[in-house]
XYZ file of N, CA and C in Angstrom:
189
model
N -11.513 -16.169 29.241
C -12.942 -15.879 29.355
C -13.450 -15.152 28.107
N -12.709 -14.126 27.670
C -13.139 -13.363 26.503
C -13.141 -14.228 25.248
N -12.205 -15.156 25.165
C -12.144 -16.038 23.992
C -13.410 -16.875 23.896
N -13.919 -17.341 25.021
C -15.150 -18.132 25.025
C -16.308 -17.304 24.463
N -16.367 -16.053 24.879
C -17.440 -15.171 24.409
C -17.302 -14.951 22.901
N -16.075 -14.699 22.432
C -15.846 -14.494 20.998
C -16.293 -15.716 20.201
N -15.938 -16.894 20.685
C -16.305 -18.129 19.983
C -17.821 -18.317 19.994
N -18.457 -17.826 21.012
C -19.912 -17.967 21.099
C -20.607 -16.962 20.174
N -20.069 -15.769 20.098
C -20.676 -14.715 19.270
C -20.546 -15.043 17.791
N -19.404 -15.526 17.365
C -19.149 -15.752 15.942
C -20.199 -16.657 15.291
N -20.449 -17.847 15.796
C -21.451 -18.705 15.137
C -22.843 -18.067 15.146
N -23.134 -17.291 16.168
C -24.435 -16.636 16.241
C -24.588 -15.643 15.103
N -23.540 -14.860 14.848
C -23.582 -13.900 13.744
C -23.761 -14.616 12.411
N -23.060 -15.726 12.229
C -23.188 -16.492 10.988
C -24.612 -17.028 10.846
N -25.160 -17.511 11.935
C -26.520 -18.050 11.916
C -27.520 -16.948 11.550
N -27.315 -15.771 12.105
C -28.197 -14.638 11.798
C -28.083 -14.280 10.322
N -26.869 -14.248 9.795
C -26.676 -13.923 8.373
C -27.361 -14.954 7.491
N -27.195 -16.221 7.824
C -27.812 -17.283 7.030
C -29.334 -17.156 7.088
N -29.854 -16.904 8.282
C -31.301 -16.785 8.453
C -31.829 -15.584 7.675
N -31.095 -14.474 7.750
C -31.505 -13.259 7.033
C -31.498 -13.511 5.535
N -30.454 -14.152 5.036
C -30.367 -14.427 3.599
C -31.501 -15.357 3.174
N -31.759 -16.384 3.983
C -32.831 -17.321 3.655
C -34.174 -16.584 3.634
N -34.363 -15.701 4.604
C -35.615 -14.935 4.694
C -35.766 -14.034 3.471
N -34.668 -13.393 3.054
C -34.707 -12.514 1.886
C -35.064 -13.316 0.636
N -34.475 -14.506 0.511
C -34.760 -15.353 -0.654
C -36.237 -15.759 -0.661
N -36.770 -16.085 0.522
C -38.178 -16.465 0.609
C -39.074 -15.281 0.244
N -38.709 -14.089 0.727
C -39.491 -12.897 0.417
C -39.444 -12.614 -1.085
N -38.268 -12.755 -1.681
C -38.111 -12.512 -3.111
C -38.966 -13.506 -3.896
N -38.887 -14.766 -3.516
C -39.679 -15.790 -4.205
C -41.167 -15.500 -4.051
N -41.579 -15.084 -2.865
C -42.988 -14.783 -2.625
C -43.442 -13.614 -3.482
N -42.631 -12.571 -3.564
C -43.026 -11.405 -4.359
C -43.041 -11.762 -5.844
N -42.142 -12.641 -6.287
C -42.154 -13.071 -7.684
C -43.427 -13.865 -7.969
N -43.837 -14.701 -7.013
C -45.086 -15.449 -7.178
C -46.257 -14.485 -7.280
N -46.258 -13.453 -6.445
C -47.333 -12.466 -6.469
C -47.381 -11.781 -7.828
N -46.226 -11.400 -8.329
C -46.164 -10.724 -9.632
C -46.703 -11.659 -10.704
N -46.296 -12.928 -10.651
C -46.764 -13.912 -11.625
C -48.278 -14.042 -11.559
N -48.816 -14.124 -10.334
C -50.266 -14.230 -10.166
C -50.958 -12.990 -10.731
N -50.422 -11.811 -10.429
C -51.013 -10.569 -10.923
C -50.972 -10.542 -12.448
N -49.862 -10.981 -13.030
C -49.752 -11.012 -14.487
C -50.767 -11.975 -15.074
N -50.938 -13.142 -14.441
C -51.927 -14.112 -14.930
C -53.317 -13.481 -14.901
N -53.622 -12.777 -13.814
C -54.926 -12.130 -13.703
C -55.091 -11.088 -14.810
N -54.063 -10.286 -15.031
C -54.123 -9.255 -16.076
C -54.298 -9.903 -17.442
N -53.548 -10.980 -17.684
C -53.618 -11.659 -18.982
C -55.016 -12.232 -19.180
N -55.561 -12.883 -18.157
C -56.889 -13.471 -18.301
C -57.935 -12.381 -18.470
N -57.761 -11.256 -17.779
C -58.683 -10.134 -17.947
C -58.623 -9.613 -19.373
N -57.418 -9.417 -19.896
C -57.297 -8.876 -21.251
C -57.837 -9.884 -22.261
N -57.660 -11.187 -22.010
C -58.219 -12.198 -22.911
C -59.740 -12.105 -22.892
N -60.318 -11.957 -21.696
C -61.770 -11.829 -21.571
C -62.251 -10.614 -22.355
N -61.550 -9.511 -22.224
C -61.937 -8.287 -22.923
C -61.868 -8.493 -24.432
N -60.835 -9.168 -24.892
C -60.683 -9.420 -26.327
C -61.841 -10.291 -26.805
N -62.157 -11.345 -26.061
C -63.254 -12.248 -26.432
C -64.573 -11.461 -26.489
N -64.829 -10.652 -25.470
C -66.049 -9.853 -25.447
C -66.092 -8.926 -26.654
N -64.979 -8.327 -26.953
C -64.899 -7.373 -28.062
C -65.185 -8.084 -29.387
N -64.608 -9.270 -29.561
C -64.833 -10.037 -30.793
C -66.310 -10.411 -30.917
N -66.917 -10.829 -29.807
C -68.329 -11.215 -29.833
C -69.196 -10.035 -30.256
N -68.851 -8.841 -29.787
C -69.616 -7.650 -30.150
C -69.547 -7.403 -31.662
N -68.382 -7.631 -32.243
C -68.205 -7.378 -33.677
C -68.951 -8.404 -34.531
N -69.061 -9.634 -34.009
C -69.680 -10.712 -34.769
C -71.193 -10.463 -34.943
N -71.813 -9.861 -33.947
C -73.266 -9.653 -33.990
C -73.620 -8.761 -35.180
N -74.461 -9.255 -36.079
C -74.826 -8.430 -37.245
C -75.793 -7.316 -36.847
N -75.716 -6.186 -37.507
C -76.624 -5.082 -37.166
C -78.065 -5.421 -37.552
N -78.989 -5.054 -36.684
C -80.410 -5.332 -36.961
C -81.029 -4.165 -37.721
N -81.813 -4.465 -38.756
C -82.444 -3.396 -39.552
C -83.745 -2.951 -38.902
């Protein structure tokens, strides 16, 4: 009887480990995507600021 229980528990533990690892990988990938998106936003913001700054310099002073 106990052997049946042991055989039943073992695959369940393996399944839980696999599921946990898969979940961790998905979470890691999701957070990396978020970081990438945030970096893209920062880069585009800094590009916008640079463009604005250049435009300001181009304008000649009015007498």
